[in-house]
Coordinates of C-alpha atoms (C1' of nucleotides) in Angstrom, one line a residue:
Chain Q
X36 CA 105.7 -86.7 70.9
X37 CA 107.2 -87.0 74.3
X38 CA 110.5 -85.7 73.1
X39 CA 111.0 -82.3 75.5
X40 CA 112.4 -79.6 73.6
X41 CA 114.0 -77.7 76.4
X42 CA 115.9 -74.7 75.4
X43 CA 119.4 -75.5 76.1
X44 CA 121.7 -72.8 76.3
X45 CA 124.7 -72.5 74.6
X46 CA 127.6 -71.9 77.4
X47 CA 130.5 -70.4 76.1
X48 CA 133.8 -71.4 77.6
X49 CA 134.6 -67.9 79.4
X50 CA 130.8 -68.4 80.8
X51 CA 131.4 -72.0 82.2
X52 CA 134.7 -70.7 83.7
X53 CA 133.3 -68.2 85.5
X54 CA 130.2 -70.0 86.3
X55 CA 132.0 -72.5 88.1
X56 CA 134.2 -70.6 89.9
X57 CA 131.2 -68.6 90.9
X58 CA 129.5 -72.1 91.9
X59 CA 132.4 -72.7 94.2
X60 CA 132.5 -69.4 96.0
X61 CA 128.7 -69.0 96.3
X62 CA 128.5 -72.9 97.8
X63 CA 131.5 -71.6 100.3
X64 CA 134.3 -74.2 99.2
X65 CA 136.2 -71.4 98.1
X66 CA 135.8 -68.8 101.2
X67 CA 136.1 -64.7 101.0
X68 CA 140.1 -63.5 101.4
X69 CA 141.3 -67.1 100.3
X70 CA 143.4 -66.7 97.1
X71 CA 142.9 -68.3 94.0
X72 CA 145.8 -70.3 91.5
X73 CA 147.5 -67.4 88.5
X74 CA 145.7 -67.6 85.5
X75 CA 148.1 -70.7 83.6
X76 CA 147.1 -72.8 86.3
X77 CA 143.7 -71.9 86.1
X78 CA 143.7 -72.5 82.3
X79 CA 145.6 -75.9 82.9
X80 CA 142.5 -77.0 85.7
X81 CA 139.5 -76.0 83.0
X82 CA 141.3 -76.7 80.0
X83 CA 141.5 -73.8 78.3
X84 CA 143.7 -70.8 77.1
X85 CA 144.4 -68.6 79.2
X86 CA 142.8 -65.5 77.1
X87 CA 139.6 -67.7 77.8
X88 CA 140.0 -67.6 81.3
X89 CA 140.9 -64.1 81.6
X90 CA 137.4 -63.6 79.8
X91 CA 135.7 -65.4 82.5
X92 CA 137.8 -63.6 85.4
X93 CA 136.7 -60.4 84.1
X94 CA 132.9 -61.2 84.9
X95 CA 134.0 -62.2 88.4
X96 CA 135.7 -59.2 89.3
X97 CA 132.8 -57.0 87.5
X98 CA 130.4 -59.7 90.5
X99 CA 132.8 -58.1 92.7
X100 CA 133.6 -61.8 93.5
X101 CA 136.9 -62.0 93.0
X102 CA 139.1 -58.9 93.5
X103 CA 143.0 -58.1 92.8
X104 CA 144.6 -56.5 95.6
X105 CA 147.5 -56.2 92.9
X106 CA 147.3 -57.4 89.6
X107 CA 149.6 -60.4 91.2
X108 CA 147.0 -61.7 93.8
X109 CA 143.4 -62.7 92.5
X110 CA 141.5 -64.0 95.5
X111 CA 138.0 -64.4 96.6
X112 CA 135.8 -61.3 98.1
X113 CA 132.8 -60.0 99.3
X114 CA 130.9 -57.3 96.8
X115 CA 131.7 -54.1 98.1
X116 CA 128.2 -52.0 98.6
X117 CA 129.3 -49.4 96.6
X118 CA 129.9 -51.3 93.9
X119 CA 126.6 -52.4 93.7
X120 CA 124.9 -48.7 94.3
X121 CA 126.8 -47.4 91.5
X122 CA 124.9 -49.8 89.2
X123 CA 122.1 -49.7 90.3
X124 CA 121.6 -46.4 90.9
X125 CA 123.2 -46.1 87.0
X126 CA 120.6 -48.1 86.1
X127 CA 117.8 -45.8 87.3
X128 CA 119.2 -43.0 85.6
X129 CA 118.9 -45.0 82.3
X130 CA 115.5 -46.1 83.3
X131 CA 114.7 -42.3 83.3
X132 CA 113.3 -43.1 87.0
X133 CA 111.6 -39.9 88.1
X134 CA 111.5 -37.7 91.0
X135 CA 108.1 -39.6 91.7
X136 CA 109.9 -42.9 91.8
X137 CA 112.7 -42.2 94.1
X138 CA 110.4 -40.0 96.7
X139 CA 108.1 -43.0 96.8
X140 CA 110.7 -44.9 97.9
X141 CA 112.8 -42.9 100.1
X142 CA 109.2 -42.2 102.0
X143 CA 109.5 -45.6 102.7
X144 CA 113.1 -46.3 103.6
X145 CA 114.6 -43.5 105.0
X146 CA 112.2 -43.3 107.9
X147 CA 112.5 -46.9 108.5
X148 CA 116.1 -45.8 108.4
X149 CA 115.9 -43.1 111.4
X150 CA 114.0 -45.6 113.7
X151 CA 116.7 -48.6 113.3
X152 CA 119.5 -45.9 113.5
X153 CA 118.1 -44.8 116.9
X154 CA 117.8 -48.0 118.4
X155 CA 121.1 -49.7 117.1
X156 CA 123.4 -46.3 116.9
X157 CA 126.6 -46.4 118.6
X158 CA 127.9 -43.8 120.7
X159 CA 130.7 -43.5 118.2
X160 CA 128.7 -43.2 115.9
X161 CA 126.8 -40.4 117.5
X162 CA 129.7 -38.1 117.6
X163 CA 130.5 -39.1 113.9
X164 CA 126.6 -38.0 113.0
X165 CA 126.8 -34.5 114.8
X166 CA 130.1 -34.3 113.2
X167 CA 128.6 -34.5 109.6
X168 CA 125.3 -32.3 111.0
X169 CA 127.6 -29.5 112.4
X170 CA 129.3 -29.5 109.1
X171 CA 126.3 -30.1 106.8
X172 CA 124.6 -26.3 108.5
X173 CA 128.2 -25.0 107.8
X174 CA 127.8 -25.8 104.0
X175 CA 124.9 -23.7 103.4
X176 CA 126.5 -21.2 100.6
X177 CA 127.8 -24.2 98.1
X178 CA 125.1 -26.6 96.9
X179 CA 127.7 -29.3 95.7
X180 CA 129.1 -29.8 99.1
X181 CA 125.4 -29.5 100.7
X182 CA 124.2 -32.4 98.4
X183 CA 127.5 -34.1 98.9
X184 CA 126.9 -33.9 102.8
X185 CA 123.3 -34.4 103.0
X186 CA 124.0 -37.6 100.9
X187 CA 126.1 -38.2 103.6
X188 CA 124.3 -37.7 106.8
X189 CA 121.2 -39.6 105.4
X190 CA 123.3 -42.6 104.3
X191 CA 125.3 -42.7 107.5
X192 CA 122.0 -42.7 109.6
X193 CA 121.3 -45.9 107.3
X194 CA 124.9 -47.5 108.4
X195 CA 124.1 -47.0 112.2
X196 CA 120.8 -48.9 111.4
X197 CA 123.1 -52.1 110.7
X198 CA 121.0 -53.4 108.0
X199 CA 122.6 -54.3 104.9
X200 CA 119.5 -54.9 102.6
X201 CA 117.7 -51.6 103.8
X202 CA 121.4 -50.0 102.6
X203 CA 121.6 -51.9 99.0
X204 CA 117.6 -50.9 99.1
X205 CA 117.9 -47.5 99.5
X206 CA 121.3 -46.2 98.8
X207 CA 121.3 -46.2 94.8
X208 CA 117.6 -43.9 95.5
X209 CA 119.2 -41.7 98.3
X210 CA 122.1 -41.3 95.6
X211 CA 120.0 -40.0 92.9
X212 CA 117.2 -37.9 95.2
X213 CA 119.3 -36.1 96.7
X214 CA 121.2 -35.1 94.2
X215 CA 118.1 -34.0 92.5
X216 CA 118.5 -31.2 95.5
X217 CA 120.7 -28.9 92.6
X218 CA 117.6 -28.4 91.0
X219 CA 115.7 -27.6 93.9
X220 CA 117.3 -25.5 95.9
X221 CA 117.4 -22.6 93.4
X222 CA 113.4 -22.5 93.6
X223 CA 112.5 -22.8 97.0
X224 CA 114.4 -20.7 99.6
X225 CA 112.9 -22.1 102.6
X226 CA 113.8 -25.3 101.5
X227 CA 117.3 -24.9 102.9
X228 CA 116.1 -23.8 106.4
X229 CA 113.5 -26.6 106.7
X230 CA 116.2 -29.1 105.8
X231 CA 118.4 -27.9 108.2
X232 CA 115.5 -28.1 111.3
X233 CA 114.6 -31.2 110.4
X234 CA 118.7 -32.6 109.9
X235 CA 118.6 -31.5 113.5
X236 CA 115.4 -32.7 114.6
X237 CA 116.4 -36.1 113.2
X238 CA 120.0 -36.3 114.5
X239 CA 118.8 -35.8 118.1
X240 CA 115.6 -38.0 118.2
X241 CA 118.3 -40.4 117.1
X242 CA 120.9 -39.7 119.5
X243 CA 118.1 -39.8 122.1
X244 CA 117.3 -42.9 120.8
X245 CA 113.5 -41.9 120.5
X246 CA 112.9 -44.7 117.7
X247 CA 108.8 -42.8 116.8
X248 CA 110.1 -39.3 116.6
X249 CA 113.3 -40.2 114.6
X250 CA 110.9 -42.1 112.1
X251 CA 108.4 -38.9 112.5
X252 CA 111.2 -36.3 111.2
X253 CA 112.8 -39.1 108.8
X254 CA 109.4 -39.3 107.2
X255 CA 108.1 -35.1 107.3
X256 CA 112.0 -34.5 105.9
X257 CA 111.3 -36.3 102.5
X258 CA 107.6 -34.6 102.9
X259 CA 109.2 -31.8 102.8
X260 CA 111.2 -32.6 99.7
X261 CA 108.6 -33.5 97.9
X262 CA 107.0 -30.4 98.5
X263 CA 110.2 -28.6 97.0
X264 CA 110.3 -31.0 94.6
X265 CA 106.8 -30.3 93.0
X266 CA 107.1 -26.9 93.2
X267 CA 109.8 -26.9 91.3
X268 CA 107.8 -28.7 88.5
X269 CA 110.3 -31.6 88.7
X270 CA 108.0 -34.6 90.1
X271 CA 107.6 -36.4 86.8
X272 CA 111.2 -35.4 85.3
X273 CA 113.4 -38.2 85.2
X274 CA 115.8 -37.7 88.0
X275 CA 118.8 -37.4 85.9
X276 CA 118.9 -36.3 82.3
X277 CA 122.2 -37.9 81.4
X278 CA 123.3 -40.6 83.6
X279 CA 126.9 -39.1 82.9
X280 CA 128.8 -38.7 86.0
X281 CA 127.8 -41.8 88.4
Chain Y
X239 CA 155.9 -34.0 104.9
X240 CA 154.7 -32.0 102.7
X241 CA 154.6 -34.3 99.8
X242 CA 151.0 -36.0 99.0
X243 CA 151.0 -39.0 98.2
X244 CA 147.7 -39.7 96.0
X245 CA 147.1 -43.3 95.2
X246 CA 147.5 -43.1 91.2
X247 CA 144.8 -45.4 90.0
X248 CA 146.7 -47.4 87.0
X249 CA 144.2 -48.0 84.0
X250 CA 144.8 -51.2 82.0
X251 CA 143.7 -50.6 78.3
X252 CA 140.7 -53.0 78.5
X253 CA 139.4 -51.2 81.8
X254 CA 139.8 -47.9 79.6
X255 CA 138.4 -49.1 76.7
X256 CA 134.9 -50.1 78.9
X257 CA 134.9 -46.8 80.2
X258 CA 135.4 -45.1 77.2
X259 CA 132.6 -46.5 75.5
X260 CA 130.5 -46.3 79.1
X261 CA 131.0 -43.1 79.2
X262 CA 129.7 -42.5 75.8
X263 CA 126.6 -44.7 76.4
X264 CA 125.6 -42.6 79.6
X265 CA 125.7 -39.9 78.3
X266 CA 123.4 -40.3 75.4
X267 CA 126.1 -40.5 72.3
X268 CA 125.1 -43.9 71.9
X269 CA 121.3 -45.1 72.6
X270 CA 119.7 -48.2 73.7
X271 CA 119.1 -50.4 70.8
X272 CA 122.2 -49.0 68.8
X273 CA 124.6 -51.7 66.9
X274 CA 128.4 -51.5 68.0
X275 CA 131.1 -52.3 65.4
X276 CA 132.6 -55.4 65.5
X277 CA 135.6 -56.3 67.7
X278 CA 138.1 -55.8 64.9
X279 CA 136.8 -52.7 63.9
X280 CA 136.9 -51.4 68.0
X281 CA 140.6 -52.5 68.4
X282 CA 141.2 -50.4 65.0
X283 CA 139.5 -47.6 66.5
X284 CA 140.9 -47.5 70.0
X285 CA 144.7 -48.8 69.0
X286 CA 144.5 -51.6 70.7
X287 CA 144.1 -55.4 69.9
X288 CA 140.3 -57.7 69.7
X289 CA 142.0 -59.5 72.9
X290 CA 141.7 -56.3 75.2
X291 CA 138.5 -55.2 73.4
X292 CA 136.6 -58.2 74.5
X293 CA 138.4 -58.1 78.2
X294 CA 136.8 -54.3 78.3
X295 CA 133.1 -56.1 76.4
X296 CA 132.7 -58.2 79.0
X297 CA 132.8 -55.6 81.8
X298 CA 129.9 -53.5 79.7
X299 CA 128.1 -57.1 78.8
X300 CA 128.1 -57.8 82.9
X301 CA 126.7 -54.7 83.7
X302 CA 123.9 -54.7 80.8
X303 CA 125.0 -51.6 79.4
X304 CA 125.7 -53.6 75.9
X305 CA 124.2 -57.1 74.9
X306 CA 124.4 -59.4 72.4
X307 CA 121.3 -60.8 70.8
X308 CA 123.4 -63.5 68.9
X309 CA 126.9 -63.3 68.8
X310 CA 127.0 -61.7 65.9
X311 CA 125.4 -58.5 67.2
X312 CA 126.3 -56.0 69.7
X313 CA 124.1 -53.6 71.0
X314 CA 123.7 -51.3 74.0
X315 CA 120.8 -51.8 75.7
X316 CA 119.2 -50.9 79.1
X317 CA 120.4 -53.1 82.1
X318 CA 117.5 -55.7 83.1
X319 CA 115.8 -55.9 86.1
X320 CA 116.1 -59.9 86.6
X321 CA 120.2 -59.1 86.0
X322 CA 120.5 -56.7 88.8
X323 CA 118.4 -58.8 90.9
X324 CA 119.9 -61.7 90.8
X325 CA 123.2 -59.7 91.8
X326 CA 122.1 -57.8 94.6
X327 CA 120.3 -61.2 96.2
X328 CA 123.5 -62.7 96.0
X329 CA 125.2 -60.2 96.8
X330 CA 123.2 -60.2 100.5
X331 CA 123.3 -64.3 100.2
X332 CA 126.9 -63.5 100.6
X333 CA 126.8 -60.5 103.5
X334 CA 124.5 -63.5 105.5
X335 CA 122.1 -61.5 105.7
X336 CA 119.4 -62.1 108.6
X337 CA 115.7 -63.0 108.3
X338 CA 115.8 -59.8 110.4
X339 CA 117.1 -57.4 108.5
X340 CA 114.8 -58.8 105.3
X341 CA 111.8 -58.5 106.8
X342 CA 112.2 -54.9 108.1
X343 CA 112.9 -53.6 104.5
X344 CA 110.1 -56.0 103.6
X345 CA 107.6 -54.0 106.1
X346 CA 108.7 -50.7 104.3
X347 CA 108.2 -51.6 100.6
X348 CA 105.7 -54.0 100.4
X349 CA 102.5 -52.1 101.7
X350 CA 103.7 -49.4 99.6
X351 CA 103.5 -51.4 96.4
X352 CA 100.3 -52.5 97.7
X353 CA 99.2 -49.3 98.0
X354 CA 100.8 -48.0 94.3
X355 CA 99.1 -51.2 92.8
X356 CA 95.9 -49.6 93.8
X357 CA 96.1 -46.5 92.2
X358 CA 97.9 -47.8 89.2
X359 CA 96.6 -51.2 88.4
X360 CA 95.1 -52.1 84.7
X361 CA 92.5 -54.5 84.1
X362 CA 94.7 -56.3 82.3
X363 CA 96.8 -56.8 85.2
X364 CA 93.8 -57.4 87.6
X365 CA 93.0 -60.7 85.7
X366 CA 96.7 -61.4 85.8
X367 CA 96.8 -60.8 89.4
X368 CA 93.6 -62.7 90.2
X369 CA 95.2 -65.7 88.1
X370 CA 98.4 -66.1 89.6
X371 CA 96.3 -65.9 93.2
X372 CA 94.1 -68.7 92.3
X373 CA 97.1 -70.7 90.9
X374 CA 98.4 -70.2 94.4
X375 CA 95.5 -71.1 96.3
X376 CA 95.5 -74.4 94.3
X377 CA 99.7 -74.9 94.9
X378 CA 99.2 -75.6 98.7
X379 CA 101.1 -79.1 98.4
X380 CA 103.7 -78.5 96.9
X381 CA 105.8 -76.1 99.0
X382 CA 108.6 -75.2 96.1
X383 CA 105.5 -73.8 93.8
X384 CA 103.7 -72.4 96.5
X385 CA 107.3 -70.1 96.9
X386 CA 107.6 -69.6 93.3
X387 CA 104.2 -68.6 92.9
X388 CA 104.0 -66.6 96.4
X389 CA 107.3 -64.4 95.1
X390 CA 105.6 -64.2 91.9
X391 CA 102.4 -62.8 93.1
X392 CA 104.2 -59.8 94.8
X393 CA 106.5 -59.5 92.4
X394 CA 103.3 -58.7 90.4
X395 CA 101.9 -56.3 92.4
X396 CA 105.6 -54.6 92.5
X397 CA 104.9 -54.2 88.8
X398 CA 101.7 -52.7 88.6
X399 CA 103.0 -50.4 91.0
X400 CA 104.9 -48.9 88.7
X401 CA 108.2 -47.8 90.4
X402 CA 111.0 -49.2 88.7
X403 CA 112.6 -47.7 91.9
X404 CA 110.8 -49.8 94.1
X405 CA 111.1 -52.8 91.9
X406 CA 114.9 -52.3 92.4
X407 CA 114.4 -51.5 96.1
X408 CA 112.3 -54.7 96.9
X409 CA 112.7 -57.5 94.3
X410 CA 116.5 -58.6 95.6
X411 CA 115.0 -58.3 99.1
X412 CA 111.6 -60.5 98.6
X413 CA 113.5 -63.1 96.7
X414 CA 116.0 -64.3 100.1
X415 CA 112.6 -63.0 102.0
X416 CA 109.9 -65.3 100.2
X417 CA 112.3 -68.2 99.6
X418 CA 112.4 -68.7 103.5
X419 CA 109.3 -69.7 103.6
X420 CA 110.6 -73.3 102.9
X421 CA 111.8 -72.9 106.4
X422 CA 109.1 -71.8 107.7
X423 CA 106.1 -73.5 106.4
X424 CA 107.3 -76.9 108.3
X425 CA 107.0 -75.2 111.8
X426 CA 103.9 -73.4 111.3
X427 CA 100.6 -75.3 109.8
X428 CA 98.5 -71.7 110.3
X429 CA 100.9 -69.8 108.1
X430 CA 99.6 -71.7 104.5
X431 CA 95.9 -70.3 105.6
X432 CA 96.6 -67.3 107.2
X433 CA 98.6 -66.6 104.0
X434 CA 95.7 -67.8 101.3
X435 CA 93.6 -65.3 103.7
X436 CA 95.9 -62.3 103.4
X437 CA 96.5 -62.8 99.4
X438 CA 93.1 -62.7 99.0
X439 CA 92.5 -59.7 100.9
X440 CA 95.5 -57.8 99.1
X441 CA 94.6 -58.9 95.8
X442 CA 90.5 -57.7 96.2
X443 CA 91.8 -54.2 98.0
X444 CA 94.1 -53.6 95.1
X445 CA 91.5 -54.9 92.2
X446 CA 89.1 -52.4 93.9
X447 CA 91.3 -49.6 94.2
X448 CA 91.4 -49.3 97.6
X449 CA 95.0 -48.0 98.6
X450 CA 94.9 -47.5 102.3
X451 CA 93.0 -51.5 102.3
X452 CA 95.9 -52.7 100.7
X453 CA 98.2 -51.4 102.3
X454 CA 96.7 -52.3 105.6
X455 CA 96.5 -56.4 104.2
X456 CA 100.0 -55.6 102.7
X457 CA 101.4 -54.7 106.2
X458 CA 99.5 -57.7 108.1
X459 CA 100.8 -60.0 106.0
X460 CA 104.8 -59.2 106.5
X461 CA 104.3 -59.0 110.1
X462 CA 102.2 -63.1 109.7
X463 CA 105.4 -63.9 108.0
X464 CA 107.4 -62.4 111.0
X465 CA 105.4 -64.4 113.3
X466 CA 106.2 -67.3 111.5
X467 CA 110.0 -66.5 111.2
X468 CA 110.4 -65.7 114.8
X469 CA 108.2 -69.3 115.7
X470 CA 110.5 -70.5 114.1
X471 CA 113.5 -69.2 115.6
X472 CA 115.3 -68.0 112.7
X473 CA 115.4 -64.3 113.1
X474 CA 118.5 -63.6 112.7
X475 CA 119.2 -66.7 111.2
X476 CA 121.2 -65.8 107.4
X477 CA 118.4 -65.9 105.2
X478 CA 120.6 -68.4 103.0
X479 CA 123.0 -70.5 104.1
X480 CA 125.0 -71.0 101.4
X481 CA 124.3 -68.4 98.1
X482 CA 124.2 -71.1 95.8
X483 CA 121.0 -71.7 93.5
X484 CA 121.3 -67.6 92.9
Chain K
dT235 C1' 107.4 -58.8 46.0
dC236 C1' 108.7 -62.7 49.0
dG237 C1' 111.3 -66.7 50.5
dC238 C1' 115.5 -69.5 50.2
dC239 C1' 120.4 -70.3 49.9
dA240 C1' 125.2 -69.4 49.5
dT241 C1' 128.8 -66.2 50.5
dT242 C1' 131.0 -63.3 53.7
dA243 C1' 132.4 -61.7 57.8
dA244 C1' 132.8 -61.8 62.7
dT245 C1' 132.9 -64.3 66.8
dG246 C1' 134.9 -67.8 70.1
dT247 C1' 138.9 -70.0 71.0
dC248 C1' 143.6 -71.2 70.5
dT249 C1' 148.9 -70.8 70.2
dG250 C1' 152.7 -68.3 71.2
dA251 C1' 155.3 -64.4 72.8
dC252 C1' 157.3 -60.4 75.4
dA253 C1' 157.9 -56.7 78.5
dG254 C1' 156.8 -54.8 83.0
dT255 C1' 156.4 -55.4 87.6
dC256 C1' 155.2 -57.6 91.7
dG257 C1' 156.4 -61.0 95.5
dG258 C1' 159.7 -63.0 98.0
dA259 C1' 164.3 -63.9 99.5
dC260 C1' 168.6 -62.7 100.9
dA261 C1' 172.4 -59.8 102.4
dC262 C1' 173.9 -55.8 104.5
dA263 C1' 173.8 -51.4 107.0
dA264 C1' 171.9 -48.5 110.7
Chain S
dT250 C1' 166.0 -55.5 115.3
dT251 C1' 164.5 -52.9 111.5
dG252 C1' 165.0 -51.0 107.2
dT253 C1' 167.4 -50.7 102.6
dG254 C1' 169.5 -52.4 98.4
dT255 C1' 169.5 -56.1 95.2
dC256 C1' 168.2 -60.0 92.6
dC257 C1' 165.5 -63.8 90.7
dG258 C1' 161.4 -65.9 89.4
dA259 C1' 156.6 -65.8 88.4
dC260 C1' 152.7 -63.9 86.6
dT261 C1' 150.0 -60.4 84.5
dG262 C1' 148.6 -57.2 80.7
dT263 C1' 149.0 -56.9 76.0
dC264 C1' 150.1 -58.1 71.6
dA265 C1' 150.2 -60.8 66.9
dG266 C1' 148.3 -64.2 64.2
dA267 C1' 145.4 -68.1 63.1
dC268 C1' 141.3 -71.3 62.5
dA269 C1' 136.6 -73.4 62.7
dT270 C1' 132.0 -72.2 63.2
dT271 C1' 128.1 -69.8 62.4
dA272 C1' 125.0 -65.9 61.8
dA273 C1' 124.0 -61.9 58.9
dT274 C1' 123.4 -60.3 54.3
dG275 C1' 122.6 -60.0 49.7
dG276 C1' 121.4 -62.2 45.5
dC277 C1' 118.8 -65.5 43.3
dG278 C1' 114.7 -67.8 41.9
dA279 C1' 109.7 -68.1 42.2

DNA sequence: TCGCCATTAATGTCTGACAGTCGGACACAA
DNA sequence: TTGTGTCCGACTGTCAGACATTAATGGCGA
């Protein structure tokens, strides 16, 4: 019996298209930006119809591997990182990911966060943070735009950090914690005024560059969430009910 | 000037028909596990024909929001863990990501699942642990199981942890992270022993329960594997050259 | 009741077609 | 030179219809 029975898996057509395309832009003969042959000629290279390679074009563009300026170019492209927060962060809200969950993380990311973004911010980027700081204290009487701009200022402190696995890491959490602040906020009063100190604290250790006391306020900011968070008797409800809406 | 010029967003049927039925499985209408009608039966019900039902299939099939268990059935289903892995990892492959830039989301999340695995660990999953840490104590030849292995072991200890936050967070990362060891091993003989060393401190810690032990070995152990990275010179070398083999 | 088999139905793929519109080119006017 | 009007060709998005293969289902026999 030396016959090996290894599974072999039945590849579609549409798959294989795709599958070699993706082959060829992930080895780097086919390069970001460089445009690819219309669909006939595509069908004519892998022999096949056309629908089959429109079937396999589809999955690229979901990779966010291939993109269409207009529906007459098709060429090769980087995923965007929103793209891939969107998912994933749709994915934890149909995991039924808890409050818990996402403060475990963000305890670990978004100081880690502060303490890059004050030794690598720009002095652009500075102005651009105070902008969104002044504006965020400004926001105080609608919740929408203060979850909309506190999503904001946390995930632009993770852009000045210049580290494009700590944003795919954290982003699709930050997304779904904060937004978690609607149900908050109506329970805990102080919680606005704490968040607001500590958005300040935070944006000037940053702009200071003080890399320890940026991390210090990134990290006693969530604590401070989480605080909120259980008193509001939310830690082990998923952070959202429906995942409608993201 | 007065007129605004909002970009209209054209929706192709196929991109509607994916949303529609998104929409419908976010929020709640349809449940994980639930059968879809058949293609025919879809193009009936949305006006539209099988061609541009399957075009809008795909896009749900790609992001795991609907699955087919043979062709013959379609289901929605919760999006898997190893699928949006294996994107995000590419994704980065693609952004050239640095050893850098790895390694300091590493620091973050891997002493916390450390730490989690403590508190949260079965027995079951002790013996498990303990089994794949022997297997890797006895993989020290062969450098390609010794990766497999050493990404699976933490990969473990994500698990136990029980964040399937932090299982999104860190998986795509320790994937590009572990896999550099191939790179590394060659320049540093102390790293395989220094490694067994750490391993076997993380795994007793957790196994005993001992969170702030874990996450103590946890947090040595990225910062070895720094060591080694930086001995080697390839900080901010891309963590994969090409993003082929994802 | 349980297991096997044939029928049925649905998928994967193909052929062919058509209208809308986008890209590019060219000429002309400001 | 720069922008506008016009035209042609090319390609996409969508449609209609068809066929072979194969998996699900129900009926049959044990």
């Amino acid at each position: 019996m030396s016959l090996q029975g290894r599974q072999l898996k039945v590849k579609y057509a549409y798959y294989q298209v795709a599958d070699e395309i993706q082959r060829q832009i992930l080895d780097g003969s086919l390069k970001p930006g460089e445009r690819l042959p219309g669909e006939v000629e595509l069908a004519e290279m892998f022999g096949v119809t056309r629908s089959t390679v429109r079937e396999g074009l589809r999955q690229l563009e979901n990779d966010g591997l291939v993109h269409r300026p207009s529906p007459r170019r098709l060429e090769v492209s980087l995923p965007q990182m929103e793209t891939l927060t969107t998912r994933n962060s749709r994915a934890m809200a149909m995991m039924r990911v808890s409050f818990r969950h996402l403060w475990q993380v963000a305890l670990a990311t978004e100081p880690l966060a502060a303490d890059l973004a004050a030794l690598l911010i720009t002095e652009e980027e500075k102005v651009e943070l105070r902008d969104i700081h002044a504006e965020l204290l400004d926001s105080v009487t609608d919740v929408d735009r203060t979850i909309e701009l506190d999503t904001r200022f946390h995930s632009f402190i993770a852009t000045a950090a210049k580290n494009p696995a700590l944003m795919l890491a954290r982003e699709p959490v930050a997304l779904l914690l904060y937004r978690g602040f609607a149900q908050v906020a109506p329970v805990s009063e102080i919680a606005l005024s704490r968040q607001a100190e500590a958005h300040t604290h935070i944006t000037d250790a940053i702009c200071a560059g003080d890399r320890d006391l940026a991390r210090t306020w990134g990290r006693r900011h969530i604590e401070d969430f989480w605080k909120a968070i259980n008193k509001a008797g939310l830690a082990d409800a998923p952070a959202i009910k429906s995942a409608e809406g993201i």
